[in-house]
PDB file of C-alpha atoms in Angstrom:
ATOM      1  CA  MET A   1      13.081  45.653 -33.232  1.00 53.00           C
ATOM      2  CA  ASP A   2      14.072  44.112 -36.410  1.00 55.00           C
ATOM      3  CA  LYS A   3      11.658  41.274 -38.039  1.00 51.00           C
ATOM      4  CA  GLU A   4      14.690  38.569 -37.293  1.00 58.00           C
ATOM      5  CA  LEU A   5      14.594  39.454 -33.653  1.00 52.00           C
ATOM      6  CA  VAL A   6      10.600  39.581 -33.467  1.00 51.00           C
ATOM      7  CA  THR A   7      10.657  36.318 -35.003  1.00 55.00           C
ATOM      8  CA  MET A   8      13.475  34.705 -32.429  1.00 59.00           C
ATOM      9  CA  ARG A   9      11.416  36.031 -29.670  1.00 60.00           C
ATOM     10  CA  ASN A  10       8.436  34.324 -30.775  1.00 58.00           C
ATOM     11  CA  GLN A  11       9.865  31.075 -31.308  1.00 61.00           C
ATOM     12  CA  ILE A  12      11.504  31.259 -27.872  1.00 58.00           C
ATOM     13  CA  MET A  13       8.127  32.005 -26.264  1.00 57.00           C
ATOM     14  CA  LEU A  14       6.690  29.086 -27.897  1.00 51.00           C
ATOM     15  CA  PHE A  15       9.396  26.392 -27.131  1.00 53.00           C
ATOM     16  CA  VAL A  16       9.334  27.695 -23.091  1.00 47.00           C
ATOM     17  CA  LEU A  17       5.436  27.102 -23.343  1.00 45.00           C
ATOM     18  CA  PHE A  18       5.871  23.743 -24.996  1.00 46.00           C
ATOM     19  CA  LEU A  19       8.521  22.927 -22.374  1.00 44.00           C
ATOM     20  CA  LEU A  20       6.145  24.034 -19.435  1.00 40.00           C
ATOM     21  CA  MET A  21       3.016  22.181 -20.852  1.00 40.00           C
ATOM     22  CA  THR A  22       4.895  18.735 -21.316  1.00 38.00           C
ATOM     23  CA  SER A  23       7.369  18.415 -18.828  1.00 38.00           C
ATOM     24  CA  LYS A  24       5.356  16.238 -16.351  1.00 33.00           C
ATOM     25  CA  VAL A  25       7.747  13.414 -14.923  1.00 35.00           C
ATOM     26  CA  THR A  26       8.685  11.771 -12.071  1.00 33.00           C
ATOM     27  CA  THR A  27      11.841  10.992 -10.131  1.00 30.00           C
ATOM     28  CA  ALA A  28      11.788   7.479 -11.555  1.00 30.00           C
ATOM     29  CA  ASP A  29      12.590   8.524 -15.176  1.00 32.00           C
ATOM     30  CA  PHE A  30      16.063   9.754 -13.853  1.00 30.00           C
ATOM     31  CA  VAL A  31      17.308   7.290 -11.631  1.00 29.00           C
ATOM     32  CA  THR A  32      19.675   5.006 -13.688  1.00 30.00           C
ATOM     33  CA  THR A  33      22.150   3.487 -11.048  1.00 31.00           C
ATOM     34  CA  SER A  34      22.270   1.823  -7.720  1.00 33.00           C
ATOM     35  CA  THR A  35      24.240  -0.013  -5.420  1.00 34.00           C
ATOM     36  CA  THR A  36      24.008  -3.043  -3.558  1.00 35.00           C
ATOM     37  CA  ASP A  37      22.918  -1.331   0.091  1.00 37.00           C
ATOM     38  CA  VAL A  38      20.930   1.378  -1.175  1.00 39.00           C
ATOM     39  CA  PRO A  39      16.962   0.818  -2.073  1.00 47.00           C
ATOM     40  CA  SER A  40      16.064   1.165  -5.479  1.00 39.00           C
ATOM     41  CA  THR A  41      13.295   3.643  -6.354  1.00 36.00           C
ATOM     42  CA  THR A  42      11.429   1.987  -9.189  1.00 35.00           C
ATOM     43  CA  PRO A  43       7.923   0.959  -7.364  1.00 35.00           C
ATOM     44  CA  ALA A  44       7.686  -2.712  -6.921  1.00 34.00           C
ATOM     45  CA  THR A  45       5.613  -5.237  -9.105  1.00 32.00           C
ATOM     46  CA  THR A  46       4.179  -7.896  -6.820  1.00 31.00           C
ATOM     47  CA  SER A  47       2.866 -11.069  -7.786  1.00 33.00           C
ATOM     48  CA  THR A  48      -0.957 -11.683  -8.187  1.00 31.00           C
ATOM     49  CA  THR A  49      -0.897 -15.525  -8.092  1.00 30.00           C
ATOM     50  CA  ASP A  50      -3.107 -16.519  -5.075  1.00 33.00           C
ATOM     51  CA  VAL A  51      -3.214 -13.082  -3.704  1.00 34.00           C
ATOM     52  CA  PRO A  52      -6.571 -11.573  -2.978  1.00 35.00           C
ATOM     53  CA  SER A  53      -7.494  -8.745  -4.788  1.00 32.00           C
ATOM     54  CA  THR A  54      -8.921  -6.879  -1.808  1.00 43.00           C
ATOM     55  CA  THR A  55      -5.422  -6.394  -0.413  1.00 57.00           C
ATOM     56  CA  PRO A  56      -5.147  -2.790  -0.260  1.00 59.00           C
ATOM     57  CA  GLY A  57      -2.264  -0.632  -1.340  1.00 69.00           C
ATOM     58  CA  PRO A  58       1.354  -2.065   0.012  1.00 94.00           C
ATOM     59  CA  LEU A  59      -0.019  -4.380   2.157  1.00 97.00           C
ATOM     60  CA  TYR A  60       0.883  -8.424   1.863  1.00 98.00           C
ATOM     61  CA  PRO A  61      -1.925 -11.072   1.945  1.00 97.00           C
ATOM     62  CA  PHE A  62      -3.749 -11.412   5.238  1.00 97.00           C
ATOM     63  CA  GLY A  63      -6.836 -12.719   6.411  1.00 95.00           C
ATOM     64  CA  ALA A  64      -7.429 -16.196   5.516  1.00 94.00           C
ATOM     65  CA  GLY A  65      -5.607 -18.685   7.288  1.00 95.00           C
ATOM     66  CA  ASP A  66      -3.947 -16.041   9.355  1.00 98.00           C
ATOM     67  CA  THR A  67      -3.858 -16.615  13.250  1.00 98.00           C
ATOM     68  CA  VAL A  68      -6.232 -14.202  14.931  1.00 98.00           C
ATOM     69  CA  SER A  69      -5.083 -12.739  18.319  1.00 97.00           C
ATOM     70  CA  SER A  70      -7.606 -12.230  21.152  1.00 97.00           C
ATOM     71  CA  ARG A  71      -9.265  -9.152  21.520  1.00 97.00           C
ATOM     72  CA  SER A  72      -7.959  -7.397  24.539  1.00 96.00           C
ATOM     73  CA  ASP A  73      -6.548  -3.976  25.662  1.00 96.00           C
ATOM     74  CA  ASP A  74      -2.779  -3.613  25.826  1.00 97.00           C
ATOM     75  CA  GLY A  75      -2.773  -7.458  24.960  1.00 97.00           C
ATOM     76  CA  SER A  76      -0.113  -9.497  23.393  1.00 98.00           C
ATOM     77  CA  SER A  77      -0.237 -12.960  21.264  1.00 98.00           C
ATOM     78  CA  PRO A  78       1.616 -15.972  22.975  1.00 98.00           C
ATOM     79  CA  PRO A  79       4.940 -16.655  21.936  1.00 98.00           C
ATOM     80  CA  ILE A  80       5.303 -17.595  18.667  1.00 98.00           C
ATOM     81  CA  THR A  81       8.089 -19.868  17.737  1.00 98.00           C
ATOM     82  CA  LEU A  82       9.347 -19.122  14.482  1.00 98.00           C
ATOM     83  CA  GLU A  83       9.925 -21.897  11.621  1.00 97.00           C
ATOM     84  CA  GLN A  84      13.280 -20.513  11.237  1.00 95.00           C
ATOM     85  CA  PRO A  85      15.599 -17.959  13.393  1.00 95.00           C
ATOM     86  CA  PHE A  86      15.228 -14.485  12.227  1.00 97.00           C
ATOM     87  CA  VAL A  87      18.487 -12.714  12.737  1.00 96.00           C
ATOM     88  CA  TYR A  88      17.907  -9.203  13.695  1.00 98.00           C
ATOM     89  CA  PHE A  89      21.377  -7.171  13.867  1.00 97.00           C
ATOM     90  CA  GLY A  90      23.338 -10.270  14.346  1.00 95.00           C
ATOM     91  CA  LYS A  91      21.209 -11.614  17.004  1.00 96.00           C
ATOM     92  CA  PRO A  92      19.313 -15.002  15.867  1.00 96.00           C
ATOM     93  CA  TYR A  93      15.792 -14.988  17.383  1.00 97.00           C
ATOM     94  CA  GLN A  94      13.506 -18.206  17.637  1.00 97.00           C
ATOM     95  CA  GLN A  95      10.392 -16.531  18.995  1.00 98.00           C
ATOM     96  CA  ILE A  96       8.483 -13.276  18.545  1.00 98.00           C
ATOM     97  CA  TYR A  97       5.311 -11.582  20.265  1.00 98.00           C
ATOM     98  CA  VAL A  98       3.211  -9.647  18.380  1.00 98.00           C
ATOM     99  CA  ASN A  99       1.920  -6.684  20.775  1.00 98.00           C
ATOM    100  CA  HIS A 100      -1.210  -5.271  20.257  1.00 98.00           C
ATOM    101  CA  ASN A 101      -0.100  -1.700  20.390  1.00 98.00           C
ATOM    102  CA  GLY A 102       2.005  -1.679  17.194  1.00 98.00           C
ATOM    103  CA  HIS A 103       5.321  -3.553  18.215  1.00 98.00           C
ATOM    104  CA  LEU A 104       6.871  -6.734  18.062  1.00 98.00           C
ATOM    105  CA  THR A 105       9.581  -8.064  20.782  1.00 98.00           C
ATOM    106  CA  PHE A 106      11.476 -11.017  21.102  1.00 98.00           C
ATOM    107  CA  ASN A 107      12.041 -12.059  24.492  1.00 97.00           C
ATOM    108  CA  GLU A 108       8.964 -11.347  26.171  1.00 97.00           C
ATOM    109  CA  ALA A 109       5.526  -9.710  25.782  1.00 98.00           C
ATOM    110  CA  PHE A 110       5.401  -6.008  26.037  1.00 98.00           C
ATOM    111  CA  ALA A 111       2.144  -4.331  27.151  1.00 97.00           C
ATOM    112  CA  SER A 112       3.523  -0.642  26.978  1.00 97.00           C
ATOM    113  CA  TYR A 113       1.109   1.455  25.545  1.00 97.00           C
ATOM    114  CA  LYS A 114       2.811   4.846  25.657  1.00 97.00           C
ATOM    115  CA  PRO A 115       5.676   4.885  23.096  1.00 97.00           C
ATOM    116  CA  TYR A 116       9.172   6.359  23.840  1.00 97.00           C
ATOM    117  CA  ARG A 117      11.443   7.954  21.305  1.00 97.00           C
ATOM    118  CA  PHE A 118      14.051   6.283  19.342  1.00 98.00           C
ATOM    119  CA  PRO A 119      16.835   5.931  20.165  1.00 98.00           C
ATOM    120  CA  ALA A 120      15.958   4.913  23.601  1.00 97.00           C
ATOM    121  CA  PHE A 121      19.094   3.525  24.513  1.00 97.00           C
ATOM    122  CA  SER A 122      17.119   0.543  26.280  1.00 97.00           C
ATOM    123  CA  SER A 123      17.415  -3.141  27.003  1.00 97.00           C
ATOM    124  CA  ARG A 124      14.955  -4.437  24.270  1.00 97.00           C
ATOM    125  CA  ASP A 125      15.121  -5.196  20.817  1.00 98.00           C
ATOM    126  CA  LEU A 126      11.941  -3.812  19.543  1.00 98.00           C
ATOM    127  CA  ILE A 127      10.452  -3.403  15.854  1.00 98.00           C
ATOM    128  CA  ALA A 128       7.333  -0.812  15.661  1.00 98.00           C
ATOM    129  CA  PRO A 129       5.444  -0.220  12.710  1.00 98.00           C
ATOM    130  CA  PHE A 130       3.154   1.902  14.640  1.00 98.00           C
ATOM    131  CA  TRP A 131       3.474   1.773  18.396  1.00 98.00           C
ATOM    132  CA  THR A 132       0.570   4.062  20.037  1.00 97.00           C
ATOM    133  CA  ASP A 133      -2.616   3.483  22.408  1.00 97.00           C
ATOM    134  CA  LEU A 134      -4.485   0.482  20.125  1.00 97.00           C
ATOM    135  CA  ASP A 135      -7.571  -1.009  21.454  1.00 97.00           C
ATOM    136  CA  ASN A 136      -8.940  -4.081  19.263  1.00 97.00           C
ATOM    137  CA  ARG A 137     -11.767  -4.988  21.688  1.00 96.00           C
ATOM    138  CA  TRP A 138     -14.672  -3.662  19.458  1.00 92.00           C
ATOM    139  CA  ASN A 139     -13.456  -3.328  16.130  1.00 94.00           C
ATOM    140  CA  GLY A 140     -10.216  -4.055  14.139  1.00 96.00           C
ATOM    141  CA  THR A 141      -8.129  -7.706  13.674  1.00 97.00           C
ATOM    142  CA  ILE A 142      -4.494  -8.317  14.870  1.00 98.00           C
ATOM    143  CA  SER A 143      -3.342 -11.565  13.165  1.00 98.00           C
ATOM    144  CA  TYR A 144      -0.255 -13.118  12.046  1.00 98.00           C
ATOM    145  CA  ARG A 145       1.030 -15.925   9.643  1.00 98.00           C
ATOM    146  CA  GLN A 146       4.436 -17.451   8.718  1.00 98.00           C
ATOM    147  CA  TYR A 147       5.300 -18.692   5.356  1.00 98.00           C
ATOM    148  CA  SER A 148       7.770 -21.136   3.698  1.00 96.00           C
ATOM    149  CA  SER A 149       6.333 -21.673   0.102  1.00 95.00           C
ATOM    150  CA  GLY A 150       3.964 -19.948  -2.211  1.00 96.00           C
ATOM    151  CA  SER A 151       3.180 -16.743  -4.128  1.00 96.00           C
ATOM    152  CA  VAL A 152       4.245 -14.535  -0.738  1.00 97.00           C
ATOM    153  CA  LEU A 153       7.805 -15.571  -0.775  1.00 97.00           C
ATOM    154  CA  GLN A 154       8.120 -14.771  -4.779  1.00 96.00           C
ATOM    155  CA  GLN A 155       6.783 -11.281  -3.648  1.00 97.00           C
ATOM    156  CA  ALA A 156       9.227 -10.916  -0.944  1.00 97.00           C
ATOM    157  CA  THR A 157      11.955 -12.115  -2.977  1.00 96.00           C
ATOM    158  CA  GLN A 158      10.861  -9.583  -6.044  1.00 96.00           C
ATOM    159  CA  ASP A 159      10.447  -6.975  -3.824  1.00 97.00           C
ATOM    160  CA  ILE A 160      13.721  -7.394  -1.744  1.00 97.00           C
ATOM    161  CA  ASN A 161      16.017  -7.770  -4.901  1.00 96.00           C
ATOM    162  CA  GLN A 162      14.383  -4.558  -6.448  1.00 96.00           C
ATOM    163  CA  TYR A 163      15.069  -2.346  -3.229  1.00 96.00           C
ATOM    164  CA  PHE A 164      18.287  -3.880  -2.776  1.00 95.00           C
ATOM    165  CA  PRO A 165      19.801  -4.778  -6.162  1.00 93.00           C
ATOM    166  CA  ASN A 166      22.906  -7.291  -6.707  1.00 88.00           C
ATOM    167  CA  LEU A 167      22.326  -9.086  -3.614  1.00 89.00           C
ATOM    168  CA  GLY A 168      20.922 -12.027  -5.494  1.00 91.00           C
ATOM    169  CA  PHE A 169      18.695 -12.434  -2.422  1.00 94.00           C
ATOM    170  CA  SER A 170      16.349 -15.782  -2.155  1.00 94.00           C
ATOM    171  CA  VAL A 171      13.647 -15.561   0.526  1.00 97.00           C
ATOM    172  CA  ASN A 172      12.821 -18.691   2.228  1.00 96.00           C
ATOM    173  CA  TRP A 173      10.815 -17.374   4.875  1.00 98.00           C
ATOM    174  CA  VAL A 174       8.600 -14.618   5.774  1.00 98.00           C
ATOM    175  CA  PHE A 175       6.415 -13.394   8.807  1.00 98.00           C
ATOM    176  CA  VAL A 176       3.466 -10.841   8.440  1.00 98.00           C
ATOM    177  CA  ALA A 177       1.645  -9.285  11.272  1.00 98.00           C
ATOM    178  CA  THR A 178      -1.284  -7.188  10.264  1.00 98.00           C
ATOM    179  CA  TRP A 179      -3.397  -4.665  12.311  1.00 98.00           C
ATOM    180  CA  ASP A 180      -6.514  -4.306  10.500  1.00 98.00           C
ATOM    181  CA  LYS A 181      -8.810  -1.422  11.104  1.00 97.00           C
ATOM    182  CA  VAL A 182      -7.869  -1.399  14.570  1.00 98.00           C
ATOM    183  CA  ALA A 183      -9.262   1.608  16.923  1.00 97.00           C
ATOM    184  CA  TYR A 184      -6.987   3.764  18.955  1.00 96.00           C
ATOM    185  CA  TYR A 185      -7.857   3.395  22.550  1.00 96.00           C
ATOM    186  CA  ASN A 186     -11.013   5.349  24.024  1.00 93.00           C
ATOM    187  CA  ASN A 187     -11.788   6.239  20.319  1.00 92.00           C
ATOM    188  CA  PHE A 188     -13.792   3.153  18.948  1.00 88.00           C
ATOM    189  CA  GLY A 189     -14.728   3.190  15.438  1.00 88.00           C
ATOM    190  CA  THR A 190     -11.739   4.711  13.875  1.00 94.00           C
ATOM    191  CA  GLU A 191      -9.622   2.453  12.039  1.00 95.00           C
ATOM    192  CA  ILE A 192      -5.912   2.019  11.402  1.00 96.00           C
ATOM    193  CA  THR A 193      -4.488  -0.298   9.053  1.00 97.00           C
ATOM    194  CA  PHE A 194      -0.835  -1.272   9.027  1.00 98.00           C
ATOM    195  CA  GLN A 195       1.288  -4.305   8.895  1.00 98.00           C
ATOM    196  CA  VAL A 196       4.845  -5.642   9.403  1.00 98.00           C
ATOM    197  CA  VAL A 197       6.693  -8.161   7.164  1.00 98.00           C
ATOM    198  CA  LEU A 198       9.985 -10.107   8.564  1.00 98.00           C
ATOM    199  CA  ILE A 199      11.620 -11.355   5.556  1.00 98.00           C
ATOM    200  CA  ALA A 200      14.672 -13.947   5.759  1.00 97.00           C
ATOM    201  CA  GLY A 201      16.981 -16.113   3.694  1.00 95.00           C
ATOM    202  CA  GLY A 202      20.322 -17.352   4.634  1.00 87.00           C
ATOM    203  CA  GLN A 203      21.982 -15.057   7.086  1.00 87.00           C
ATOM    204  CA  SER A 204      20.314 -11.901   5.684  1.00 95.00           C
ATOM    205  CA  SER A 205      17.104 -10.511   6.869  1.00 97.00           C
ATOM    206  CA  PHE A 206      14.718  -7.559   6.209  1.00 98.00           C
ATOM    207  CA  ILE A 207      11.622  -5.923   7.537  1.00 98.00           C
ATOM    208  CA  LEU A 208       9.092  -4.308   5.465  1.00 98.00           C
ATOM    209  CA  MET A 209       6.469  -1.820   7.436  1.00 98.00           C
ATOM    210  CA  ASN A 210       3.365  -1.681   5.128  1.00 98.00           C
ATOM    211  CA  TYR A 211       0.479   1.316   5.548  1.00 97.00           C
ATOM    212  CA  GLY A 212      -3.103   1.279   4.590  1.00 96.00           C
ATOM    213  CA  GLU A 213      -5.624   3.983   5.951  1.00 94.00           C
ATOM    214  CA  ILE A 214      -4.532   5.772   9.190  1.00 95.00           C
ATOM    215  CA  ALA A 215      -6.958   7.687  11.253  1.00 94.00           C
ATOM    216  CA  PRO A 216      -5.891  10.804  12.558  1.00 93.00           C
ATOM    217  CA  THR A 217      -5.284  10.818  16.452  1.00 92.00           C
ATOM    218  CA  THR A 218      -3.673  13.329  19.103  1.00 91.00           C
ATOM    219  CA  GLN A 219      -1.917  10.239  20.440  1.00 94.00           C
ATOM    220  CA  ASP A 220       1.989   9.919  20.397  1.00 95.00           C
ATOM    221  CA  ILE A 221       3.210   7.684  17.627  1.00 97.00           C
ATOM    222  CA  GLN A 222       6.551   6.051  17.325  1.00 97.00           C
ATOM    223  CA  ALA A 223       7.345   4.059  14.259  1.00 98.00           C
ATOM    224  CA  GLY A 224      10.718   2.605  13.234  1.00 98.00           C
ATOM    225  CA  TYR A 225      12.818   0.170  15.206  1.00 98.00           C
ATOM    226  CA  ASP A 226      15.151  -0.005  17.695  1.00 98.00           C
ATOM    227  CA  THR A 227      17.766  -2.096  19.611  1.00 98.00           C
ATOM    228  CA  VAL A 228      19.702  -2.855  22.703  1.00 97.00           C
ATOM    229  CA  SER A 229      21.313   0.423  23.737  1.00 97.00           C
ATOM    230  CA  SER A 230      20.317   1.793  20.331  1.00 97.00           C
ATOM    231  CA  ILE A 231      23.363   0.420  18.501  1.00 96.00           C
ATOM    232  CA  HIS A 232      20.857   0.406  15.619  1.00 97.00           C
ATOM    233  CA  TYR A 233      17.700   2.384  15.397  1.00 98.00           C
ATOM    234  CA  PHE A 234      15.461   4.376  12.694  1.00 98.00           C
ATOM    235  CA  SER A 235      12.556   6.856  13.584  1.00 97.00           C
ATOM    236  CA  ILE A 236      10.093   6.881  10.342  1.00 97.00           C
ATOM    237  CA  PRO A 237       9.477  10.641   9.711  1.00 95.00           C
ATOM    238  CA  GLY A 238       6.058  11.669  11.155  1.00 94.00           C
ATOM    239  CA  SER A 239       6.745   9.929  14.603  1.00 96.00           C
ATOM    240  CA  PHE A 240       6.005  12.441  17.378  1.00 94.00           C
ATOM    241  CA  GLN A 241       4.030  14.404  15.105  1.00 88.00           C
ATOM    242  CA  SER A 242       0.666  15.637  16.513  1.00 68.00           C
ATOM    243  CA  ASN A 243      -2.253  14.082  14.298  1.00 72.00           C
ATOM    244  CA  ASP A 244       0.075  12.896  11.880  1.00 73.00           C
ATOM    245  CA  THR A 245      -1.461  10.735   8.964  1.00 81.00           C
ATOM    246  CA  THR A 246       1.223  10.804   6.408  1.00 89.00           C
ATOM    247  CA  PHE A 247       2.431   7.058   7.266  1.00 95.00           C
ATOM    248  CA  SER A 248       0.323   5.630   4.041  1.00 93.00           C
ATOM    249  CA  ASN A 249       1.934   8.137   1.692  1.00 94.00           C
ATOM    250  CA  THR A 250       5.558   8.331   2.838  1.00 96.00           C
ATOM    251  CA  SER A 251       8.470   5.777   1.680  1.00 97.00           C
ATOM    252  CA  ASN A 252      11.936   5.136   1.276  1.00 98.00           C
ATOM    253  CA  VAL A 253      11.732   2.943  -1.655  1.00 97.00           C
ATOM    254  CA  ASN A 254       9.328   5.083  -3.706  1.00 95.00           C
ATOM    255  CA  VAL A 255       6.386   2.633  -2.928  1.00 96.00           C
ATOM    256  CA  ALA A 256       3.757   5.158  -1.221  1.00 96.00           C
ATOM    257  CA  GLY A 257       3.081   3.348   2.475  1.00 97.00           C
ATOM    258  CA  ARG A 258       6.223   1.243   2.548  1.00 98.00           C
ATOM    259  CA  TRP A 259       9.392   1.279   4.372  1.00 98.00           C
ATOM    260  CA  ALA A 260      11.932  -1.035   3.811  1.00 98.00           C
ATOM    261  CA  PHE A 261      15.134  -1.943   5.961  1.00 98.00           C
ATOM    262  CA  GLN A 262      18.121  -4.492   5.835  1.00 97.00           C
ATOM    263  CA  THR A 263      18.484  -5.889   9.430  1.00 97.00           C
ATOM    264  CA  ASN A 264      21.120  -8.365   9.410  1.00 92.00           C
ATOM    265  CA  ALA A 265      23.892  -5.876   9.602  1.00 78.00           C
ATOM    266  CA  THR A 266      26.201  -5.754  12.629  1.00 66.00           C
ATOM    267  CA  THR A 267      27.690  -2.079  11.946  1.00 52.00           C
ATOM    268  CA  SER A 268      26.667   0.914  13.204  1.00 43.00           C
ATOM    269  CA  THR A 269      23.269   2.605  12.109  1.00 42.00           C
ATOM    270  CA  THR A 270      24.607   5.600  10.586  1.00 36.00           C
ATOM    271  CA  ASP A 271      23.794   4.368   7.109  1.00 36.00           C
ATOM    272  CA  VAL A 272      20.370   3.458   7.633  1.00 43.00           C
ATOM    273  CA  PRO A 273      17.883   4.883   4.941  1.00 45.00           C
ATOM    274  CA  SER A 274      16.514   8.315   4.833  1.00 38.00           C
ATOM    275  CA  THR A 275      13.955  10.401   2.828  1.00 38.00           C
ATOM    276  CA  THR A 276      16.385  13.226   2.998  1.00 33.00           C
ATOM    277  CA  PRO A 277      19.801  12.798   1.988  1.00 30.00           C
ATOM    278  CA  ALA A 278      21.663  15.185  -0.704  1.00 26.00           C
ATOM    279  CA  PRO A 279      20.454  13.753  -3.935  1.00 27.00           C
ATOM    280  CA  THR A 280      23.299  11.745  -5.645  1.00 25.00           C
ATOM    281  CA  SER A 281      23.376   9.345  -9.015  1.00 24.00           C
ATOM    282  CA  ASP A 282      22.752   6.461  -6.782  1.00 26.00           C
ATOM    283  CA  GLU A 283      20.625   7.177  -3.765  1.00 30.00           C
ATOM    284  CA  PRO A 284      16.900   7.938  -4.057  1.00 33.00           C
ATOM    285  CA  PHE A 285      16.010  11.377  -4.520  1.00 29.00           C
ATOM    286  CA  ALA A 286      14.757  13.315  -1.685  1.00 31.00           C
ATOM    287  CA  VAL A 287      11.044  14.319  -2.255  1.00 30.00           C
ATOM    288  CA  ASP A 288       8.425  16.643  -0.759  1.00 32.00           C
ATOM    289  CA  ASP A 289       4.998  17.801  -1.254  1.00 33.00           C
ATOM    290  CA  PHE A 290       6.054  21.452  -2.580  1.00 29.00           C
ATOM    291  CA  CYS A 291       9.461  20.692  -4.096  1.00 28.00           C
ATOM    292  CA  ILE A 292      11.309  23.160  -1.540  1.00 27.00           C
ATOM    293  CA  ASP A 293      14.124  21.097  -0.537  1.00 30.00           C
ATOM    294  CA  SER A 294      14.690  18.874  -3.632  1.00 28.00           C
ATOM    295  CA  ILE A 295      15.942  18.678  -6.903  1.00 27.00           C
ATOM    296  CA  PHE A 296      12.704  16.882  -7.841  1.00 28.00           C
ATOM    297  CA  CYS A 297       8.897  17.052  -7.260  1.00 27.00           C
ATOM    298  CA  LYS A 298       6.758  14.541  -6.135  1.00 29.00           C
ATOM    299  CA  GLY A 299       4.363  13.089  -8.866  1.00 29.00           C
ATOM    300  CA  GLN A 300       3.626  15.432 -11.463  1.00 29.00           C
ATOM    301  CA  GLY A 301       5.399  18.875 -12.020  1.00 32.00           C
ATOM    302  CA  LEU A 302       8.425  20.236 -13.112  1.00 33.00           C
ATOM    303  CA  THR A 303      12.008  18.591 -12.755  1.00 33.00           C
ATOM    304  CA  GLY A 304      14.903  20.381 -11.392  1.00 37.00           C
ATOM    305  CA  SER A 305      16.639  20.365 -14.590  1.00 37.00           C
ATOM    306  CA  VAL A 306      13.454  21.145 -16.966  1.00 37.00           C
ATOM    307  CA  TYR A 307      12.655  24.263 -14.348  1.00 37.00           C
ATOM    308  CA  MET A 308      16.307  25.420 -14.944  1.00 39.00           C
ATOM    309  CA  LEU A 309      16.616  25.176 -18.433  1.00 41.00           C
ATOM    310  CA  SER A 310      12.929  26.894 -18.830  1.00 44.00           C
ATOM    311  CA  THR A 311      14.288  29.610 -16.537  1.00 44.00           C
ATOM    312  CA  LEU A 312      17.412  30.057 -18.930  1.00 49.00           C
ATOM    313  CA  LEU A 313      15.053  30.516 -21.587  1.00 51.00           C
ATOM    314  CA  ILE A 314      13.263  32.893 -20.150  1.00 51.00           C
ATOM    315  CA  LEU A 315      16.066  35.090 -19.265  1.00 53.00           C
ATOM    316  CA  VAL A 316      17.661  35.114 -22.640  1.00 51.00           C
ATOM    317  CA  PHE A 317      14.077  36.032 -23.899  1.00 54.00           C
ATOM    318  CA  LEU A 318      13.978  39.028 -21.424  1.00 52.00           C
ATOM    319  CA  THR A 319      17.275  39.998 -22.443  1.00 55.00           C
ATOM    320  CA  ILE A 320      16.318  39.920 -26.066  1.00 55.00           C
ATOM    321  CA  LEU A 321      13.219  41.794 -25.365  1.00 54.00           C
ATOM    322  CA  ASN A 322      15.020  44.594 -23.737  1.00 58.00           C
ATOM    323  CA  ASN A 323      17.499  44.965 -26.446  1.00 56.00           C
TER     324      ASN A 323
END
């Protein structure tokens, strides 16, 4: 092998090593386009004005000023009159119930502690951030609050316009229901924290499902939403998976522990957000822990494009070496 080939080989080796050492990038670096109905993958920056610094993770403010629900197994709040109608897939609702087992209903309280799978093709509109057998009699607090002004509306406006760009959306009402450190039934001392946020402005409406710490359990869990006859529905991945605690880490808007949905639509649910579509230039990139099903890796690591380039250079190097 002459000196020129040796020099070229060494240069290629150094370049490949440089790429491998400096290519720790994330999916957000490559998402440059968006559509009006596809959530953006850029993490939200929330307002901190009047927001308690102790609010964990993606959760909206809760606690002070909230109405606290009773301590009762399989209980529910009384009917809550909404300060403005919430449009849920074409239906404007004037009241809501916060049911202790991790779901919201509109027409009546719902005590069911055993979740059914979505789609259920039932006669009930249901929002279920974390439907399972919960019990707040010994530990945990279930509370709720409506907002028509203040920093929470500013935060919601910013979040929705970031996840669903080009809508020019302005929030005028927010409802927040929080399950804070609530226990699973017959397993006192376990702590599960999650939240559902209803957001409305004009005829548009959205739901955020926010997750804090989720203790493991062998109980069935259904997270998502369902409608009458399941014309619209969505089941968050992890539902009905034994001992699943991934809700605080997954997302359809690249904010760990947050799922966002637009719920005023009257069309079919075939276009609901998903974490597993084929990557395109204007959709969030699919991610998984091991980069098996994805073009891009979660967190740090090689992107697909850098990986391909590195692989190509290695093949070139091996070819030169063999010659």
